Coordinates of C-alpha atoms in Angstrom, one line a residue:
Chain Z
X28 CA 88.9 107.1 134.2
X29 CA 87.0 108.9 131.6
X30 CA 87.5 108.4 127.9
X31 CA 88.8 112.1 127.3
X32 CA 91.1 111.8 130.4
X33 CA 92.8 109.0 129.2
X34 CA 93.2 110.8 125.7
X35 CA 94.7 114.1 127.6
X36 CA 97.2 111.7 129.5
X37 CA 98.3 109.9 126.4
X38 CA 99.0 113.2 124.8
X39 CA 100.6 114.8 127.8
X40 CA 102.9 111.6 128.2
X41 CA 103.9 112.3 124.5
X42 CA 104.7 116.2 125.0
X43 CA 106.2 115.9 128.3
X44 CA 109.3 113.5 127.2
X45 CA 112.3 114.1 129.6
X46 CA 115.2 116.0 127.8
X47 CA 117.2 112.6 127.8
X48 CA 114.6 111.0 125.6
X49 CA 113.9 113.9 123.8
X50 CA 112.6 113.1 120.0
X51 CA 114.8 114.6 117.5
X52 CA 113.6 116.6 114.8
X53 CA 114.1 113.3 112.5
X54 CA 111.9 111.5 114.6
X55 CA 109.0 113.9 114.9
X56 CA 106.8 115.0 111.8
X57 CA 104.0 117.6 111.7
X58 CA 101.5 117.5 109.4
X59 CA 98.1 119.3 108.8
X60 CA 95.2 120.4 106.6
X61 CA 92.0 122.5 106.2
X62 CA 90.1 124.2 104.0
X63 CA 87.4 127.2 103.1
X64 CA 84.2 126.9 101.1
X65 CA 81.7 129.4 99.8
X66 CA 78.1 127.4 99.0
X67 CA 75.1 128.5 97.8
X68 CA 71.8 126.6 97.1
X69 CA 69.0 127.4 94.8
X70 CA 66.1 127.2 97.3
X71 CA 65.4 127.0 101.2
X72 CA 67.3 123.8 101.6
X73 CA 70.6 123.6 103.2
X74 CA 73.1 121.0 101.8
X75 CA 76.8 120.3 102.5
X76 CA 78.6 123.9 103.1
X77 CA 75.6 125.5 101.3
X78 CA 72.6 127.7 101.7
X79 CA 70.2 130.1 100.0
X80 CA 71.6 133.1 100.4
X81 CA 75.4 132.0 100.4
X82 CA 77.4 130.8 103.2
X83 CA 81.2 131.1 103.9
X84 CA 82.5 128.0 105.6
X85 CA 86.0 127.6 107.6
X86 CA 86.3 123.6 107.2
X87 CA 88.0 122.4 110.4
X88 CA 91.7 122.7 110.6
X89 CA 93.7 119.5 111.8
X90 CA 97.3 119.1 112.8
X91 CA 99.0 115.9 113.2
X92 CA 102.2 114.5 115.3
X93 CA 103.7 111.4 114.5
X94 CA 106.7 110.6 116.7
X95 CA 108.9 107.7 116.9
X96 CA 110.6 107.3 120.1
X97 CA 112.2 104.1 119.3
X98 CA 112.2 101.6 116.3
X99 CA 109.2 99.8 117.2
X100 CA 107.1 102.5 118.7
X101 CA 105.0 105.1 116.9
X102 CA 102.6 107.5 118.7
X103 CA 100.2 109.2 116.4
X104 CA 98.1 112.1 117.3
X105 CA 95.6 114.3 115.3
X106 CA 93.6 117.4 116.8
X107 CA 90.9 119.0 115.0
X108 CA 89.8 122.4 115.3
X109 CA 86.2 123.2 114.2
X110 CA 83.8 126.0 114.1
X111 CA 86.9 128.7 113.2
X112 CA 85.4 132.1 113.1
X113 CA 81.9 131.1 114.7
X114 CA 80.9 133.2 117.6
X115 CA 80.1 129.9 119.7
X116 CA 84.0 129.5 119.6
X117 CA 86.4 127.0 118.5
X118 CA 85.5 123.3 119.1
X119 CA 88.5 121.0 119.9
X120 CA 88.7 117.2 119.3
X121 CA 90.9 114.7 119.2
X122 CA 90.7 112.9 116.0
X123 CA 93.1 109.9 117.1
X124 CA 95.7 109.5 119.8
X125 CA 97.2 106.1 119.6
X126 CA 100.6 104.0 120.1
X127 CA 101.7 101.3 117.5
X128 CA 104.1 98.7 118.5
X129 CA 105.4 97.0 115.2
X130 CA 106.1 93.1 115.7
X131 CA 106.6 92.8 111.9
X132 CA 105.3 94.5 108.5
X133 CA 102.7 91.8 108.8
X134 CA 101.7 92.6 112.7
X135 CA 101.2 95.9 114.2
X136 CA 99.3 96.5 117.4
X137 CA 97.4 99.9 117.7
X138 CA 96.0 100.8 121.0
X139 CA 94.2 104.0 122.0
X140 CA 92.1 106.0 119.7
X141 CA 92.4 105.0 116.3
X142 CA 90.8 106.0 113.1
X143 CA 88.4 103.4 112.4
X144 CA 89.4 101.5 108.8
X145 CA 86.2 101.4 106.9
X146 CA 85.8 101.9 103.1
X147 CA 88.2 104.0 101.0
X148 CA 87.8 107.4 102.6
X149 CA 87.0 107.1 106.2
X150 CA 90.7 106.8 107.8
X151 CA 91.2 110.0 105.6
X152 CA 87.5 111.8 105.7
X153 CA 88.7 115.4 106.4
X154 CA 91.5 115.7 104.1
X155 CA 90.6 117.4 101.1
X156 CA 93.7 117.2 98.8
X157 CA 93.4 113.5 98.6
X158 CA 89.9 113.5 96.6
X159 CA 88.2 115.4 93.8
X160 CA 85.2 116.5 95.6
X161 CA 85.3 118.9 98.2
X162 CA 82.8 116.9 100.2
X163 CA 82.9 113.2 100.5
X164 CA 79.9 111.1 99.1
X165 CA 77.3 111.6 101.7
X166 CA 75.4 108.4 101.5
X167 CA 78.2 106.6 103.3
X168 CA 80.3 109.2 104.6
X169 CA 77.3 111.9 105.6
X170 CA 75.5 112.5 108.7
X171 CA 73.6 109.7 108.8
X172 CA 76.3 108.4 111.5
X173 CA 77.2 104.9 109.7
X174 CA 81.0 105.2 110.2
X175 CA 83.0 106.7 113.1
X176 CA 85.6 109.2 113.6
X177 CA 87.7 106.6 115.6
X178 CA 87.2 103.9 117.8
X179 CA 88.5 103.4 121.3
X180 CA 90.2 100.4 121.8
X181 CA 92.8 98.1 120.2
X182 CA 93.6 96.8 116.8
X183 CA 96.3 94.9 114.8
X184 CA 97.0 96.0 111.2
X185 CA 99.6 94.7 108.6
X186 CA 100.4 94.0 105.2
X187 CA 101.7 91.1 103.0
X188 CA 102.6 90.1 99.6
X189 CA 100.8 87.5 98.0
X190 CA 102.9 86.0 95.3
X191 CA 104.7 88.2 93.0
X192 CA 101.8 90.5 91.8
X193 CA 99.3 90.9 94.7
X194 CA 99.4 92.7 98.1
X195 CA 97.1 92.4 100.9
X196 CA 96.6 94.9 103.8
X197 CA 94.3 93.9 106.8
X198 CA 92.8 95.4 109.8
X199 CA 90.9 93.8 112.8
X200 CA 89.9 95.9 115.8
X201 CA 87.8 95.9 118.7
X202 CA 86.4 98.4 121.4
X203 CA 83.9 101.3 121.2
X204 CA 83.0 103.4 118.5
X205 CA 81.9 107.0 118.5
X206 CA 79.3 108.0 115.9
X207 CA 77.9 111.4 115.2
X208 CA 74.6 110.9 114.1
X209 CA 72.3 113.6 112.7
X210 CA 69.1 111.8 111.4
X211 CA 66.8 114.0 109.4
X212 CA 64.1 110.9 109.9
X213 CA 63.8 112.2 113.6
X214 CA 61.2 114.4 112.3
X215 CA 58.8 111.4 112.0
X216 CA 59.5 110.4 115.9
X217 CA 58.7 114.3 116.8
X218 CA 62.2 114.5 118.1
X219 CA 64.3 117.7 117.7
X220 CA 66.7 117.4 114.5
X221 CA 70.3 118.0 115.2
X222 CA 73.8 116.2 115.4
X223 CA 74.0 114.1 118.6
X224 CA 76.6 111.3 119.6
X225 CA 76.1 107.7 119.7
X226 CA 78.2 105.3 121.1
X227 CA 78.6 101.6 119.8
X228 CA 80.2 99.2 122.3
X229 CA 81.3 95.5 122.3
X230 CA 82.6 96.7 118.7
X231 CA 84.4 94.6 116.7
X232 CA 85.4 95.2 113.1
X233 CA 87.9 94.4 110.4
X234 CA 88.7 94.9 106.6
X235 CA 90.7 93.5 103.8
X236 CA 92.2 95.1 100.7
X237 CA 93.6 93.5 97.9
X238 CA 96.3 95.5 95.6
X239 CA 97.8 94.6 92.3
X240 CA 99.9 97.4 92.0
X241 CA 101.0 96.9 88.5
X242 CA 97.7 97.3 87.2
X243 CA 96.9 100.4 89.9
X244 CA 93.8 98.4 91.2
X245 CA 93.0 97.8 94.8
X246 CA 89.7 96.7 96.1
X247 CA 88.4 95.3 99.3
X248 CA 85.9 95.0 102.1
X249 CA 85.1 96.6 105.5
X250 CA 82.7 95.7 108.4
X251 CA 82.0 96.1 111.9
X252 CA 79.3 95.2 114.3
X253 CA 78.6 96.4 118.3
X254 CA 75.5 97.3 120.3
X255 CA 74.3 100.7 121.2
X256 CA 73.9 101.7 125.0
X257 CA 71.0 103.8 125.3
X258 CA 71.2 104.0 129.2
X259 CA 73.5 102.4 131.4
X260 CA 73.5 98.8 131.0
X261 CA 70.5 99.2 128.7
X262 CA 71.1 97.9 125.1
X263 CA 69.2 99.1 122.5
X264 CA 70.1 97.3 119.7
X265 CA 72.8 95.9 117.4
X266 CA 74.7 97.9 114.6
X267 CA 76.1 96.1 111.8
X268 CA 77.7 97.6 108.6
X269 CA 79.6 96.1 105.6
X270 CA 81.1 98.0 103.1
X271 CA 82.7 96.9 99.4
X272 CA 85.1 99.0 97.7
X273 CA 87.3 99.4 94.6
X274 CA 89.7 102.0 93.1
X275 CA 91.7 102.5 90.0
X276 CA 94.4 105.1 90.3
X277 CA 96.8 106.3 87.7
X278 CA 98.5 109.2 86.9
X279 CA 95.5 110.8 85.1
X280 CA 92.6 108.9 86.3
X281 CA 91.0 108.0 89.6
X282 CA 87.7 105.9 89.8
X283 CA 86.3 104.9 92.8
X284 CA 83.2 103.1 94.0
X285 CA 81.6 101.7 97.2
X286 CA 78.6 99.9 98.3
X287 CA 77.2 100.0 101.8
X288 CA 74.6 98.0 103.5
X289 CA 73.9 99.1 107.0
X290 CA 71.7 97.6 109.4
X291 CA 70.6 99.4 112.9
X292 CA 68.7 97.2 115.0
X293 CA 67.9 100.0 117.4
X294 CA 64.5 99.3 119.2
X295 CA 61.8 100.4 118.5
X296 CA 62.9 102.0 115.3
X297 CA 65.3 100.0 113.7
X298 CA 66.7 101.2 110.2
X299 CA 68.5 99.6 107.4
X300 CA 70.3 101.7 104.7
X301 CA 71.8 100.9 101.2
X302 CA 74.1 103.4 99.9
X303 CA 76.6 103.6 97.0
X304 CA 78.4 105.8 94.9
X305 CA 80.8 105.8 91.7
X306 CA 83.3 108.9 91.0
X307 CA 85.4 109.4 88.2
X308 CA 88.2 111.8 87.9
X309 CA 90.7 112.8 85.3
X310 CA 93.6 115.4 84.8
X311 CA 93.2 117.1 81.6
X312 CA 96.8 119.1 82.4
X313 CA 99.0 118.4 85.4
X314 CA 96.8 121.0 87.2
X315 CA 93.3 121.1 85.6
X316 CA 91.2 118.1 86.7
X317 CA 87.5 117.3 86.0
X318 CA 85.1 115.0 88.0
X319 CA 81.9 113.4 88.1
X320 CA 80.1 111.4 90.9
X321 CA 76.9 109.5 91.5
X322 CA 75.9 109.2 95.1
X323 CA 72.9 107.5 96.3
X324 CA 71.4 106.3 99.5
X325 CA 68.2 105.0 100.5
X326 CA 66.9 104.1 104.2
X327 CA 64.0 102.0 105.4
X328 CA 62.5 102.5 108.8
X329 CA 60.2 99.8 108.7
X330 CA 58.2 100.2 111.7
X331 CA 57.7 103.9 111.2
X332 CA 55.1 105.7 109.0
X333 CA 56.8 107.8 106.6
X334 CA 54.2 108.8 104.3
X335 CA 54.3 112.3 105.4
X336 CA 57.6 112.9 103.9
X337 CA 58.9 110.1 102.0
X338 CA 61.7 111.9 100.5
X339 CA 63.6 112.0 103.8
X340 CA 64.4 108.8 103.3
X341 CA 66.1 109.5 99.8
X342 CA 68.9 110.8 98.0
X343 CA 70.4 111.1 94.6
X344 CA 73.2 113.4 94.2
X345 CA 74.8 114.0 90.6
X346 CA 77.9 116.2 90.8
X347 CA 80.4 117.4 88.7
X348 CA 83.8 119.1 89.6
X349 CA 86.1 121.7 88.1
X350 CA 89.4 121.4 90.2
X351 CA 92.7 123.6 90.1
X352 CA 95.6 121.8 91.7
X353 CA 98.8 124.3 92.4
X354 CA 100.3 120.9 93.5
X355 CA 99.1 118.0 95.8
X356 CA 98.8 120.2 98.8
X357 CA 96.6 122.9 97.4
X358 CA 93.8 122.8 95.4
X359 CA 90.6 125.0 94.4
X360 CA 87.5 123.2 93.5
X361 CA 84.4 124.3 91.9
X362 CA 81.6 121.9 92.5
X363 CA 78.1 121.6 91.4
X364 CA 75.4 119.4 92.8
X365 CA 72.2 118.1 91.5
X366 CA 70.2 116.7 94.4
X367 CA 67.0 114.6 94.0
X368 CA 65.7 114.1 97.7
X369 CA 65.9 115.4 101.1
X370 CA 67.8 112.8 102.9
X371 CA 70.7 115.5 103.4
X372 CA 69.4 118.5 101.8
X373 CA 66.9 120.1 104.3
X374 CA 65.3 123.4 105.0
X375 CA 66.1 125.0 108.7
X376 CA 62.3 124.7 109.5
X377 CA 61.5 121.3 108.2
X378 CA 58.3 120.8 110.3
X379 CA 56.9 123.9 108.6
X380 CA 57.9 123.3 105.1
X381 CA 56.2 119.5 105.1
X382 CA 53.1 120.9 106.9
X383 CA 52.7 123.8 104.4
X384 CA 53.7 121.4 101.3
X385 CA 56.8 123.8 100.3
X386 CA 59.5 121.0 100.8
X387 CA 61.3 121.0 97.6
X388 CA 62.8 117.7 96.7
X389 CA 65.4 119.1 94.1
X390 CA 68.1 121.2 95.5
X391 CA 71.2 122.5 93.3
X392 CA 74.4 123.5 95.2
X393 CA 77.3 125.7 93.8
X394 CA 80.2 125.2 95.8
X395 CA 83.6 126.8 95.6
X396 CA 86.3 126.1 98.0
X397 CA 90.3 125.7 98.5
X398 CA 91.5 122.8 100.5
X399 CA 95.3 122.2 101.6
X400 CA 97.5 120.0 103.4
X401 CA 101.3 120.0 104.7
Chain O
X15 CA 131.2 141.2 67.7
X16 CA 134.6 140.3 68.8
X17 CA 135.4 136.3 69.0
X18 CA 135.6 136.9 72.6
X19 CA 132.2 138.2 73.4
X20 CA 130.9 135.6 71.3
X21 CA 132.8 132.6 73.4
X22 CA 131.8 134.4 76.5
X23 CA 127.8 134.4 75.5
X24 CA 128.2 130.7 74.6
X25 CA 129.5 129.9 78.1
X26 CA 126.3 130.2 79.8
X27 CA 124.3 128.7 77.2
X28 CA 126.5 125.6 77.2
X29 CA 126.2 125.4 81.1
X30 CA 122.6 125.5 81.0
X31 CA 122.7 123.0 78.3
X32 CA 124.6 120.8 80.4
X33 CA 122.3 121.0 83.6
X34 CA 119.4 120.2 81.4
X35 CA 121.1 117.1 80.2
X36 CA 122.4 116.1 83.6
X37 CA 118.8 116.6 84.8
X38 CA 117.3 114.4 82.1
X39 CA 119.7 111.7 82.3
X40 CA 120.4 111.6 86.3
X41 CA 121.4 108.3 87.2
X42 CA 121.8 107.2 90.5
X43 CA 123.2 104.2 92.4
X44 CA 121.6 102.5 95.8
X45 CA 124.0 102.6 98.8
X46 CA 124.1 101.0 102.3
X47 CA 126.4 101.2 105.7
X48 CA 129.4 99.2 104.8
X49 CA 128.5 97.0 107.9
X50 CA 125.3 95.8 105.9
X51 CA 125.8 92.3 104.4
X52 CA 123.2 93.0 101.5
X53 CA 125.2 93.0 98.3
X54 CA 122.0 93.4 96.2
X55 CA 118.2 94.4 96.2
X56 CA 115.5 93.7 93.8
X57 CA 113.4 96.5 92.5
X58 CA 110.5 95.3 94.3
X59 CA 112.5 95.1 97.7
X60 CA 113.7 98.9 97.1
X61 CA 110.3 99.6 96.4
X62 CA 108.9 98.3 99.6
X63 CA 111.7 100.0 101.3
X64 CA 110.9 103.4 100.1
X65 CA 107.3 102.9 100.7
X66 CA 107.8 101.4 104.3
X67 CA 106.3 98.1 103.7
X68 CA 109.4 96.5 104.6
X69 CA 111.1 97.7 107.7
X70 CA 113.4 95.0 108.6
X71 CA 116.6 93.7 107.0
X72 CA 117.3 89.8 106.9
X73 CA 119.7 90.1 109.7
X74 CA 116.7 91.4 111.9
X75 CA 118.2 95.3 111.9
X76 CA 115.6 97.9 111.3
X77 CA 115.8 99.3 107.5
X78 CA 116.2 103.1 107.5
X79 CA 115.3 104.6 104.1
X80 CA 116.7 108.1 103.3
X81 CA 115.4 109.8 100.2
X82 CA 116.2 113.0 98.2
X83 CA 114.3 116.0 98.4
X84 CA 112.2 117.1 95.7
X85 CA 114.8 119.4 94.0
X86 CA 116.9 116.7 93.2
X87 CA 116.3 115.4 89.5
X88 CA 117.3 111.7 91.1
X89 CA 114.1 111.6 93.0
X90 CA 111.6 111.9 90.1
X91 CA 113.7 109.2 88.3
X92 CA 113.9 106.8 91.2
X93 CA 110.2 107.4 92.2
X94 CA 109.3 106.5 88.7
X95 CA 111.7 103.5 88.1
X96 CA 111.8 101.8 91.3
X97 CA 108.7 102.7 93.3
X98 CA 106.4 103.0 90.1
X99 CA 105.1 106.4 90.9
X100 CA 105.5 109.8 89.6
X101 CA 106.3 112.4 92.3
X102 CA 103.1 113.7 92.5
X103 CA 101.5 110.4 93.1
X104 CA 104.0 109.6 95.9
X105 CA 103.1 112.6 97.7
X106 CA 99.8 111.6 97.4
X107 CA 100.5 108.0 98.9
X108 CA 102.5 109.6 101.8
X109 CA 99.7 112.0 102.6
X110 CA 97.2 109.0 102.9
X111 CA 99.5 107.3 105.0
X112 CA 100.2 110.1 107.4
X113 CA 96.8 111.5 107.6
X114 CA 95.4 107.7 108.3
X115 CA 98.0 107.3 111.1
X116 CA 99.6 104.5 109.1
X117 CA 103.2 105.7 108.6
X118 CA 105.3 108.7 107.6
X119 CA 107.6 109.2 104.9
X120 CA 111.3 108.4 104.8
X121 CA 113.9 111.1 106.1
X122 CA 114.8 113.4 103.1
X123 CA 118.3 115.0 102.8
X124 CA 119.1 117.8 100.3
X125 CA 122.1 116.6 98.6
X126 CA 124.2 113.4 97.5
X127 CA 126.8 114.1 100.3
X128 CA 124.1 114.6 103.3
X129 CA 122.6 111.1 102.0
X130 CA 126.0 109.3 102.2
X131 CA 126.8 111.0 105.6
X132 CA 123.6 109.9 107.0
X133 CA 124.0 106.1 105.5
X134 CA 127.7 106.1 106.7
X135 CA 126.2 106.9 110.5
X136 CA 123.7 104.5 110.1
X137 CA 123.9 100.9 110.3
X138 CA 120.5 100.1 108.7
X139 CA 120.3 103.1 106.3
X140 CA 119.7 102.8 102.6
X141 CA 119.5 105.7 100.1
X142 CA 120.3 106.5 96.6
X143 CA 122.9 109.0 95.1
X144 CA 124.0 110.1 91.6
X145 CA 126.0 107.7 89.9
X146 CA 129.1 110.5 90.0
X147 CA 128.8 111.0 93.7
X148 CA 132.0 109.7 95.6
X149 CA 130.6 106.6 97.7
X150 CA 133.9 106.5 99.5
X151 CA 132.9 104.8 103.1
X152 CA 129.7 103.4 102.1
X153 CA 128.7 100.2 99.8
X154 CA 127.0 100.2 96.8
X155 CA 124.5 97.5 96.1
X156 CA 123.1 95.9 92.9
X157 CA 119.8 96.7 91.9
X158 CA 118.0 93.5 90.1

C-alpha cells in the first residue's frame, strides 16, 4: 500500500463514521490558518516571497480537524492547499494525519503521518500568527530541507512535572521522513535547480524540552538520524541533525534562539551545515509589536569545488519587523530583510549571473503581509 | 430640571458603574460533579487541568475541563490567577497545541448556567462560575 493510499484511507475512515458513532460538535474541532504577502527585492535576486518587480503571494491555506471519538483516542488531520491563484492549479497536501492513544499524560502513542517535532518552530512552521516574522529563519527551516514536514511512522510523547518548578516534555519517534529540498549548490554539480522530495528511511528521532513556567523559560534539544535511499535498496548516506533551542516568552517579550548542526553523508556529495538565529520581539502597545532577528547559515561541501561562487554556501540575514496585531488570530506584518550571501537569495538564471559575474551577494527585501488563524 | 428626570438620568449611569465594578471584581468558585470525591485542588493542579496536562482524576476518571468563553470577565481573571497567562497568551498557547497536533482547548460555555449544567451532566467535569452563581446540584471545591 502506498503512503498516500494509507493516508487517504485514514482520512476516509474519519469522515465516514457511521451515524451511531457520530462525533458531536463538542468532540470535533475545526481550525485553520493562512496568509497573503507582497514582496519586493532591490535587485534580480528572489528571496522568500519577493522578487525585483514585486510579487503577490497567497501563502498556503491549511485546515485541521481534531476529533475525539473516545476519551483516550484522538484523530488529528491537517490539509494544506498551496498555489492558490496560480495558473498551474491548487496543490493539496496532507500535512499530518495520525491517531493518538493516550495511556497517560506521560505516555501517548501516535501512529500515522505526524509533524516532526524538531526545534521551536517545526511543528508550527506554517502558522504565521505564532511568530513575529512572516517567514521562519531560513538557516534551519528554509529550503535546504534539513527538517521534514512530517514523518510517517510511530512515536511516543508525553509530559511530566519534575519537582515543584520544572516540567519536561519529550518525543521519541521512528519511521520515514519526507524532506522538500531545494539546494542552490546543485549549480556546482551541473544539476537542475528546483525543489525535489527526498526520503529518509530508518528514521529515529527525539527531543526533550525543559520548562520553568514561573520564569517563562523553556529550553531543549532535538535530534534525528536516518538513511537516504537513492534507488531501491541503494542507500545514499546517513543524515544526522541536532538542534539546541531556548525561549523566553512573556506578555511583552518573546526571545528565541536556536543552533543547528546538520550532517548529510550522502555520497559522493556530503555536506555539513551550521545554522543559528536569535530573534527578539516586544510589544510596544497591546497591538503594535517590533522585532529583530539575526539568521546565519554556512554549508560545507568537502568534496566539491565551490570556488566559482562561494557565496552560494553562506547567508546572513538581518531582519526587522513592525507588526500590528488585531488580536492573536490576525496580524499585518511589515518586514525588512538585509541579506548577505546567496544561499537562499538567488536570481532566476543563476548560471548566467555567475558566468557574467553579475551575481549580487547583497539583497534587500521589503515584505508586507497578513496572516490569520482560527 | 425636575428631580425625577435627574434621578432617571442617574439610573443608567449607576447601572453602568455597577457593571464595571463587577467586571473588575469578578470572583469565581471552582465546581465539580457531585459524584467526584475531590474536595480541594491546588492551583497547579487546576492549571494543569485547564492546560490539559492533567487528564485523569485520582480515581481514574477522565477530567473534562469546561471553560468560560472570552466575553466572560471571569475568564481573564481565572486565566491570569490560575493558569498564569493573560487571555492573549492563553490563545497563543492553544494555537500552538492545536496546530502541532498536540491538543485542543477545553470546551467553552457561554454562561454560568451553561457551565453548571455541563458539570451536572458530566461526572468528570470541572469548571468555574461566578461566586454568586447558584451552584445547587454541583460541588464547590476549595482552591489551595
